[in-house]
PDB file of C-alpha atoms in Angstrom:
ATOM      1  CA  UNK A 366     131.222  25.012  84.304  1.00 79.00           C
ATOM      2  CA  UNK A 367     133.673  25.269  81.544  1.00 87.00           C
ATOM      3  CA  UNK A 368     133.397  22.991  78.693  1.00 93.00           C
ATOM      4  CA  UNK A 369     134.721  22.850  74.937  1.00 96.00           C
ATOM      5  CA  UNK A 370     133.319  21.639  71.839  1.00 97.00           C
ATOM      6  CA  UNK A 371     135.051  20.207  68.493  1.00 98.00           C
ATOM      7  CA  UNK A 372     132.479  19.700  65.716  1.00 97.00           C
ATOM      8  CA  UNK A 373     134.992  17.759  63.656  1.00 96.00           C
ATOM      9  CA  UNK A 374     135.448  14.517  64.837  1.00 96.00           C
ATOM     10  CA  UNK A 375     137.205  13.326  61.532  1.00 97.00           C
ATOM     11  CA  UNK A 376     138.759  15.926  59.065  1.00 97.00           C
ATOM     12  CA  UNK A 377     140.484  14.601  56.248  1.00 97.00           C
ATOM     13  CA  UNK A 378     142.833  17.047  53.877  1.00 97.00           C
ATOM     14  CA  UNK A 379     145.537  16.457  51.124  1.00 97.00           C
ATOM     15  CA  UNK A 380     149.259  16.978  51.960  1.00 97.00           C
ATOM     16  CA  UNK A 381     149.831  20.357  51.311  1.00 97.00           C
ATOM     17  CA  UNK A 382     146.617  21.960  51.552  1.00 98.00           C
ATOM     18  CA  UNK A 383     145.688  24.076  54.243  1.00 98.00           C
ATOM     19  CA  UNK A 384     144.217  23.106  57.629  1.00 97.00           C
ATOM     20  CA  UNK A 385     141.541  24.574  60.258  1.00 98.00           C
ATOM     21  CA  UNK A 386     140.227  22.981  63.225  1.00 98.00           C
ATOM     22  CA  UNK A 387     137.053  24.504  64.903  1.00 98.00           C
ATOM     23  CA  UNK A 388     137.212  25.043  68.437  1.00 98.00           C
ATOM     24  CA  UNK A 389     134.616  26.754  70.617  1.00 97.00           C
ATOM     25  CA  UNK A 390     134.786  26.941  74.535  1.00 95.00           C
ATOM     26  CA  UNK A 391     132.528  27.803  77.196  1.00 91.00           C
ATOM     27  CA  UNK A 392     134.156  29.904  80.062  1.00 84.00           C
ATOM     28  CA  UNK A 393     132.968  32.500  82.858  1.00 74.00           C
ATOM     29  CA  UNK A 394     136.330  34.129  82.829  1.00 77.00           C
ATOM     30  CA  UNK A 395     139.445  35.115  80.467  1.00 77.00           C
ATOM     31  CA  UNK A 396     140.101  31.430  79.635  1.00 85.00           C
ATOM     32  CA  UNK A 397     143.369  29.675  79.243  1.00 89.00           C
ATOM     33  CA  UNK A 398     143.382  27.863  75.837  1.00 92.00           C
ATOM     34  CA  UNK A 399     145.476  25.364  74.724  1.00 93.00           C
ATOM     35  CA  UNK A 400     145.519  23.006  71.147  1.00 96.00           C
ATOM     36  CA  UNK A 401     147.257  19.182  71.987  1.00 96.00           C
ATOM     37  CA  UNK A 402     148.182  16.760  69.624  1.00 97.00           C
ATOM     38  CA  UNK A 403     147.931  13.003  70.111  1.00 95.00           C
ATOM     39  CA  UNK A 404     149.725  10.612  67.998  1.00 91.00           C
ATOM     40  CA  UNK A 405     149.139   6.710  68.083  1.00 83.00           C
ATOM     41  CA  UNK A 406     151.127   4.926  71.069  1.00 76.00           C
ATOM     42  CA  UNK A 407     152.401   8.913  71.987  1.00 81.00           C
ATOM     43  CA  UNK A 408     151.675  11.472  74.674  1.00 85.00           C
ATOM     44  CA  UNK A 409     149.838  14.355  74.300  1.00 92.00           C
ATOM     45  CA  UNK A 410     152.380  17.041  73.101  1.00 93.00           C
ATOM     46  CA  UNK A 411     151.094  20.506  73.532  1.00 93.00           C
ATOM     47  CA  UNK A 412     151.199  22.781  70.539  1.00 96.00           C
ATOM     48  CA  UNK A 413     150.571  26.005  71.984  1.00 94.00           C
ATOM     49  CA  UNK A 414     148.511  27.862  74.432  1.00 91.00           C
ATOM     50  CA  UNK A 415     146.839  31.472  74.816  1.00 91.00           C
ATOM     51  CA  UNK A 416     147.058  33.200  78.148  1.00 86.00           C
ATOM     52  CA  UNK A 417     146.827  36.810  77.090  1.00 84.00           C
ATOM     53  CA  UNK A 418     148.034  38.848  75.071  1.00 86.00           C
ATOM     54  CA  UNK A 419     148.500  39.077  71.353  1.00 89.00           C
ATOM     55  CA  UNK A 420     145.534  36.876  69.919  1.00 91.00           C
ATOM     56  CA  UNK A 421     146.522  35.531  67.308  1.00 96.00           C
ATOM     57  CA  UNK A 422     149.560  33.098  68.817  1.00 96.00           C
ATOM     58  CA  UNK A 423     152.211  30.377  67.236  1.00 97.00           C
ATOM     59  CA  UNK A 424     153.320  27.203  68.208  1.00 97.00           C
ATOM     60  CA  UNK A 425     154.841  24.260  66.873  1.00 96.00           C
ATOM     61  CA  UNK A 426     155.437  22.280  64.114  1.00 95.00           C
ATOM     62  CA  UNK A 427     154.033  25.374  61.882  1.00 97.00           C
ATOM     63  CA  UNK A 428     150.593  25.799  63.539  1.00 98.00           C
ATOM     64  CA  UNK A 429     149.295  28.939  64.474  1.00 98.00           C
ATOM     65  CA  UNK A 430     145.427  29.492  66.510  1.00 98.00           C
ATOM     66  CA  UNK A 431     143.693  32.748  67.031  1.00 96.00           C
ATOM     67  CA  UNK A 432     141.662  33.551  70.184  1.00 95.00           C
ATOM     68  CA  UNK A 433     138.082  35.568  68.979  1.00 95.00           C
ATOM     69  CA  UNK A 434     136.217  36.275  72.200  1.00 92.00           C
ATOM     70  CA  UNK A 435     133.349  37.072  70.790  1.00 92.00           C
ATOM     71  CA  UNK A 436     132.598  33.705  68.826  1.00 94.00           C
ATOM     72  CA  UNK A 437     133.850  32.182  72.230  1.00 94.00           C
ATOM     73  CA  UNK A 438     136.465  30.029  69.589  1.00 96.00           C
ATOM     74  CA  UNK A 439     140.254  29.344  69.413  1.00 97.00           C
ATOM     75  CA  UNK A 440     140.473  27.848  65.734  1.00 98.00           C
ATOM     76  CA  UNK A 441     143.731  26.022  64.749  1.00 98.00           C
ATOM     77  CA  UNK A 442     145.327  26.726  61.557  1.00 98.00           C
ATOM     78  CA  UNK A 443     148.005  25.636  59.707  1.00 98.00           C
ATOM     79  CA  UNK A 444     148.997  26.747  55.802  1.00 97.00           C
ATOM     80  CA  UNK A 445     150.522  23.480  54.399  1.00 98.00           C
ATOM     81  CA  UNK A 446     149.931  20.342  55.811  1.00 98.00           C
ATOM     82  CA  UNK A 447     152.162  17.357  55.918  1.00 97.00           C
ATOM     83  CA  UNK A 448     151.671  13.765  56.258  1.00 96.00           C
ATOM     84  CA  UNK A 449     153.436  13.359  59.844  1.00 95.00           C
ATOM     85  CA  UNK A 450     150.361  15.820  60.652  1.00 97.00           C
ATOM     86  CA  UNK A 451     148.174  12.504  60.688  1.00 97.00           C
ATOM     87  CA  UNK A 452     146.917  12.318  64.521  1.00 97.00           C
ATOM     88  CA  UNK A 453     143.882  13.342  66.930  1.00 97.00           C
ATOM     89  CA  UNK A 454     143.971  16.813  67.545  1.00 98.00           C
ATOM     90  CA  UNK A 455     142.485  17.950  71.197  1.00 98.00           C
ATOM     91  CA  UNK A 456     141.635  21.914  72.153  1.00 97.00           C
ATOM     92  CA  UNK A 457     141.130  22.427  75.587  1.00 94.00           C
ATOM     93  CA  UNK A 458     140.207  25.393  78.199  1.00 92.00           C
ATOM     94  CA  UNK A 459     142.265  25.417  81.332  1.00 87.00           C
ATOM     95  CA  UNK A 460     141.129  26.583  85.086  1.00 75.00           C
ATOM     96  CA  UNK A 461     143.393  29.935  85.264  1.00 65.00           C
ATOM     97  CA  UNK A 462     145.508  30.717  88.109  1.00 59.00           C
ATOM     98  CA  UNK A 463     143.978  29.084  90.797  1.00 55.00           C
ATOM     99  CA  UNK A 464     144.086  25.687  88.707  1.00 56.00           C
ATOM    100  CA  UNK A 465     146.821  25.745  87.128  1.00 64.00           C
ATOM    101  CA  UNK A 466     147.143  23.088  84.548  1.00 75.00           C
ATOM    102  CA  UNK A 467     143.288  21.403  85.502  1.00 85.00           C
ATOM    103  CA  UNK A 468     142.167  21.119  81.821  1.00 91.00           C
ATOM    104  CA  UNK A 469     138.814  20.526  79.855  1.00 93.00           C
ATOM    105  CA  UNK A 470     139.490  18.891  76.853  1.00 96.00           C
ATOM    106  CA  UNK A 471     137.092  18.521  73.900  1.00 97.00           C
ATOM    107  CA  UNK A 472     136.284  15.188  72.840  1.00 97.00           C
ATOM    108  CA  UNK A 473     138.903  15.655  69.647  1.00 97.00           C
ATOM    109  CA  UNK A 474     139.633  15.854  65.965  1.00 98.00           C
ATOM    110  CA  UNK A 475     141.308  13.214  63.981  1.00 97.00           C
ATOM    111  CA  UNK A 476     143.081  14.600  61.183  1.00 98.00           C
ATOM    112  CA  UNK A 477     143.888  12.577  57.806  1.00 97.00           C
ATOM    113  CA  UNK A 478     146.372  13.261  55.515  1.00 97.00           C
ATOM    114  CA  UNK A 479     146.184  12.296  51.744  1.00 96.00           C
ATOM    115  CA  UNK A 480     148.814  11.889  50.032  1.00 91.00           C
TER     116      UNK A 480
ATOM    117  CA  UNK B1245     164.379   9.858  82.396  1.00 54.00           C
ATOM    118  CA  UNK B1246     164.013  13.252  80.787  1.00 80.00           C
ATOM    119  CA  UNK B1247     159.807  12.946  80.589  1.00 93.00           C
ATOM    120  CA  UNK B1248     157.155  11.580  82.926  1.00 96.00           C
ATOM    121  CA  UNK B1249     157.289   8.423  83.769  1.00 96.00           C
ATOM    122  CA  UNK B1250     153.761   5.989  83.569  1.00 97.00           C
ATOM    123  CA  UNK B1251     153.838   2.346  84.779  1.00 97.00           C
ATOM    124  CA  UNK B1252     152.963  -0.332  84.181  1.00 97.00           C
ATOM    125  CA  UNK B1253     152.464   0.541  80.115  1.00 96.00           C
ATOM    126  CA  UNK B1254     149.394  -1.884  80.268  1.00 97.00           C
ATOM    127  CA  UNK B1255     147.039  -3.495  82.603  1.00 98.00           C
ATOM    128  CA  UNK B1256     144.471  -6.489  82.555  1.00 98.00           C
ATOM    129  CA  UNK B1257     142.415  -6.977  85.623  1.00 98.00           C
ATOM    130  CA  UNK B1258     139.259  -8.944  86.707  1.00 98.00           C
ATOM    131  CA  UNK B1259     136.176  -6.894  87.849  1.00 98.00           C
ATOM    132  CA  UNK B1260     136.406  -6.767  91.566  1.00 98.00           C
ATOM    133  CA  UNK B1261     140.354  -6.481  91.704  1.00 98.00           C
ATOM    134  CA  UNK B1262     142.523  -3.658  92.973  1.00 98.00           C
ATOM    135  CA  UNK B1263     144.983  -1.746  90.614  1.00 98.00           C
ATOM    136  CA  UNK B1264     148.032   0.784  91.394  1.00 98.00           C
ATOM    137  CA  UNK B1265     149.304   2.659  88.570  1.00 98.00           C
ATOM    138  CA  UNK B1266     152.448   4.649  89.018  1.00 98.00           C
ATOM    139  CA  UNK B1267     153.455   8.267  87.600  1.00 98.00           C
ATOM    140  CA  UNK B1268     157.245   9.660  88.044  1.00 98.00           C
ATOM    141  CA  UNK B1269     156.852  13.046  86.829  1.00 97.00           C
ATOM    142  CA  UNK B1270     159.580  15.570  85.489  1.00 96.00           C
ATOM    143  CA  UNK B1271     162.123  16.164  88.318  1.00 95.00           C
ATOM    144  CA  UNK B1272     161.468  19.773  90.135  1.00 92.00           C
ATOM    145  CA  UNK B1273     157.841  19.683  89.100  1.00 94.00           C
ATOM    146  CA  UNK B1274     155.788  20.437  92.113  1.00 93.00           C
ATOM    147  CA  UNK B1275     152.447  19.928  90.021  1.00 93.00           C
ATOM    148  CA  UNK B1276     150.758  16.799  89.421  1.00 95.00           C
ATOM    149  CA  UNK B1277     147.247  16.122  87.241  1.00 95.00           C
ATOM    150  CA  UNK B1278     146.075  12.705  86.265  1.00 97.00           C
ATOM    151  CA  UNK B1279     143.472  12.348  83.785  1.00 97.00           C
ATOM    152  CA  UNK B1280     141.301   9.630  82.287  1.00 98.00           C
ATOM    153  CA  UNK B1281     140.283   8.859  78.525  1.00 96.00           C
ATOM    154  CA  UNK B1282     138.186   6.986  77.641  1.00 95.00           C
ATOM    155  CA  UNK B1283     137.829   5.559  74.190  1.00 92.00           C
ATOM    156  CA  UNK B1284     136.477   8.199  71.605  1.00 89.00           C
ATOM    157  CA  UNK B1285     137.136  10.854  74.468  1.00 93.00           C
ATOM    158  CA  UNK B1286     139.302  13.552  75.046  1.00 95.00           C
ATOM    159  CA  UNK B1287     140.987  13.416  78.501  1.00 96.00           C
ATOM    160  CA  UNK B1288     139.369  14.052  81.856  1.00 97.00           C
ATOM    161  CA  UNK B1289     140.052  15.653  84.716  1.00 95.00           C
ATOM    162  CA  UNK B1290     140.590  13.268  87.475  1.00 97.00           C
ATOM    163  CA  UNK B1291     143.295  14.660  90.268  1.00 96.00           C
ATOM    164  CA  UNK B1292     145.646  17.467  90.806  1.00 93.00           C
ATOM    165  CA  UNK B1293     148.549  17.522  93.656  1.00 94.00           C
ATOM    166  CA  UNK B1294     150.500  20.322  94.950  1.00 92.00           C
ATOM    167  CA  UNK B1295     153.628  19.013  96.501  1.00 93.00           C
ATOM    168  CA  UNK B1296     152.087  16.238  98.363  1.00 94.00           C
ATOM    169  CA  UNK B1297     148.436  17.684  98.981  1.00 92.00           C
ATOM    170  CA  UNK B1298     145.518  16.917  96.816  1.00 93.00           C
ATOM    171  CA  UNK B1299     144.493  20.880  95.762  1.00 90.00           C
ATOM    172  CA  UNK B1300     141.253  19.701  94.138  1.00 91.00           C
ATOM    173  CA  UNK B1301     140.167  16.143  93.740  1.00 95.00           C
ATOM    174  CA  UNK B1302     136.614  17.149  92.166  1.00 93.00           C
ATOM    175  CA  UNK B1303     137.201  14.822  89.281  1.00 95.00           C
ATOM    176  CA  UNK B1304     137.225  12.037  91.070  1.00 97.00           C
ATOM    177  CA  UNK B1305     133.959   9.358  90.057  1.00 96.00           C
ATOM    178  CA  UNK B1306     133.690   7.948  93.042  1.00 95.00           C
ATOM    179  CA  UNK B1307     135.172   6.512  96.700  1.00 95.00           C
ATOM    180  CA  UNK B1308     136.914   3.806  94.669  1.00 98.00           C
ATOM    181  CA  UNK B1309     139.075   6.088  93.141  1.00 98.00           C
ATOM    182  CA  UNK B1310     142.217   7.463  95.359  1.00 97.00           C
ATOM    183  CA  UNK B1311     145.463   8.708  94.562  1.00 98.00           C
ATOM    184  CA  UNK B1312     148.505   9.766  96.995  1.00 97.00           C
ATOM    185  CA  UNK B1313     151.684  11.785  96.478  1.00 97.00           C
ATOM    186  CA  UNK B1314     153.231  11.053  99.673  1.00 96.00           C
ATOM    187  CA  UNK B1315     156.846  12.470  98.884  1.00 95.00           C
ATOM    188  CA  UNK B1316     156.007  15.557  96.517  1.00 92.00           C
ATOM    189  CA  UNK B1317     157.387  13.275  93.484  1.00 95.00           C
ATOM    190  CA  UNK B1318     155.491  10.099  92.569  1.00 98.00           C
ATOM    191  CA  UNK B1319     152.176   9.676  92.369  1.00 98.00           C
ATOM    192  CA  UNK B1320     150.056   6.574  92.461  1.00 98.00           C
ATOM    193  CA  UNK B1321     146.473   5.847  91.188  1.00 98.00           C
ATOM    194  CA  UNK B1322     144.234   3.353  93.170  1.00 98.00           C
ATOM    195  CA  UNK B1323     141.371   2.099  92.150  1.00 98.00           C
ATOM    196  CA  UNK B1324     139.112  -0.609  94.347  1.00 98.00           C
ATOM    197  CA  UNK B1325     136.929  -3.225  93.366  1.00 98.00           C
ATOM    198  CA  UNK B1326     137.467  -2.662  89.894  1.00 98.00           C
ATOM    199  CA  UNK B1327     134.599  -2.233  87.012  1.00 98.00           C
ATOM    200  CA  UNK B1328     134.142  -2.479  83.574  1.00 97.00           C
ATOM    201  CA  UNK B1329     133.600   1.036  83.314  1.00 97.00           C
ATOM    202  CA  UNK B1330     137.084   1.855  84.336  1.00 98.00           C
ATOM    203  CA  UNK B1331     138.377   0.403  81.653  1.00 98.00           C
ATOM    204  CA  UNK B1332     140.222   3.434  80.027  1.00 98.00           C
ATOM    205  CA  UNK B1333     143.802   4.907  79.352  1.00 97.00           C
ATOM    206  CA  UNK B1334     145.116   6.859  82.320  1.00 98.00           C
ATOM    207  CA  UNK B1335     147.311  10.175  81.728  1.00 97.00           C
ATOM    208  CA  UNK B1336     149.643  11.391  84.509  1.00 97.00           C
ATOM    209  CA  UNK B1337     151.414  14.884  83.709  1.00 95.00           C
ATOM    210  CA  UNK B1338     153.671  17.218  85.845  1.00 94.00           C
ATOM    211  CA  UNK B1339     154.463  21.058  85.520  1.00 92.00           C
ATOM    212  CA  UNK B1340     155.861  23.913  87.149  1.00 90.00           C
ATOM    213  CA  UNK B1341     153.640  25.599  89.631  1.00 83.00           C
ATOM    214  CA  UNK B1342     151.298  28.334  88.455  1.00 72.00           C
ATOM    215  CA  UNK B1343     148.977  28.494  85.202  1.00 64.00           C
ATOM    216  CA  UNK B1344     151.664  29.903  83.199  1.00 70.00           C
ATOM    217  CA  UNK B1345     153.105  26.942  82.720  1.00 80.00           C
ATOM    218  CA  UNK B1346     153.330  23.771  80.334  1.00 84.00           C
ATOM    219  CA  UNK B1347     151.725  20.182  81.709  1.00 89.00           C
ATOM    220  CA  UNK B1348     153.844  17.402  79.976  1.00 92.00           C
ATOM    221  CA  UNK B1349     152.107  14.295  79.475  1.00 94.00           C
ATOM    222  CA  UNK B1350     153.169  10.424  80.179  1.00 95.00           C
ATOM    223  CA  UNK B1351     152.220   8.276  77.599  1.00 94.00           C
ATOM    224  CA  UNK B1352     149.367   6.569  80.397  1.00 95.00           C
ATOM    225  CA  UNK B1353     148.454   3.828  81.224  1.00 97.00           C
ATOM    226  CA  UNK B1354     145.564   1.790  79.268  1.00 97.00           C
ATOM    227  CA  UNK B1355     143.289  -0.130  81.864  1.00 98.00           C
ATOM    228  CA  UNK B1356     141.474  -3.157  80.789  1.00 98.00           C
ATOM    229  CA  UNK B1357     138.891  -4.840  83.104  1.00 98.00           C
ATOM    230  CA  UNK B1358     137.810  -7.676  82.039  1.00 97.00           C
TER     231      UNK B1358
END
């Protein structure tokens, strides 16, 4: 069974400095990886994924992750954090073709920003 | 509306009751997932549709737990002879068909039994 582990629950940085969050996933297969971000009263808003490909991949609002098979981990990075940062952050490994969008989600980082 | 769709925003019901909650996903999205969180939790896997069938409803607890998609386009989440335990926030989101593709998330709805 697939499963993924964040061993940050809290994570608390000054505005400005840099930013990783440690993911590490359990999967039989090439996995589907995605990084979501959960503000307060929001939706989860997905900040990018890795199918294939190029490993280390972009997304939104600035962050970038890189896929290492061999520590099993999808770290998310970003070089200069901001206060509107401030949420729970939530990596997850999806089911692949057959699945489609049938996620595992860690249990989540909340990020702090100090101002 | 431009996202999906989750109602009621909020629920309170007694132990023992019976609760519908309501996703409208994104309009053209064949795919349909609902998920549960519970406090402290990151989302779990409850349901996904495909069109109107169920294509794997292994994250379902238990027989009090059903959900339909009778026309391809809503969904509803029923839950019988409600517990404590249910008590959670629960996540509807739509995509495209295929892996390939993004899920967008409702905002859910948060479940209280009291």
């Amino acid at each position: 069974a697939q499963s993924v582990t964040q061993p940050d629950i809290h994570i608390t940085v000054s505005e400005g400095a840099s930013l990783e969050l440690r993911c590490n996933y359990s999967y039989g297969a090439t996995p589907y990886l995605f990084w979501y971000v959960q503000s307060p009263g929001q939706g989860l808003q997905l900040l990018l994924k890795y199918f294939s490909g190029d490993t280390l991949v972009q997304g939104i609002k600035g962050f970038e992750a890189e896929f290492k098979r061999s520590q099993s981990s999808f770290n998310l990075r970003k070089p200069s954090v901001h206060w509107s940062d401030a949420a729970e952050y939530f990596c997850a490994v999806g089911a692949g073709a057959g699945g489609g969008n049938k996620l595992t989600f860690g249990t989540g980082t909340q990020l702090k920003v100090e101002l | 509306g431009a996202g999906v769709s989750q109602t009621p925003s909020n629920k309170v019901t007694e132990k023992g009751k019976y609760v519908e909650l309501r996703c409208d996903p994104i309009s053209g999205h064949t795919a349909l997932y609902w998920y549960r969180q519970s406090l402290g939790q990151g989302p779990e896997f409850l349901i996904y549709f495909q069109g109107t069938g169920a294509a794997d409803d292994s994250g379902l607890p238990n027989d009090r737990f059903f959900a339909v998609r009778p026309e391809g386009s809503v969904s509803t989440l029923k839950i019988q002879r409600t517990e404590r335990g249910d008590s959670a926030v629960y996540l509807c989101a739509s995509s495209f068909a295929g892996a390939n593709t993004e899920a967008f998330f409702g905002q859910g709805t948060r479940l209280t039994v009291v």
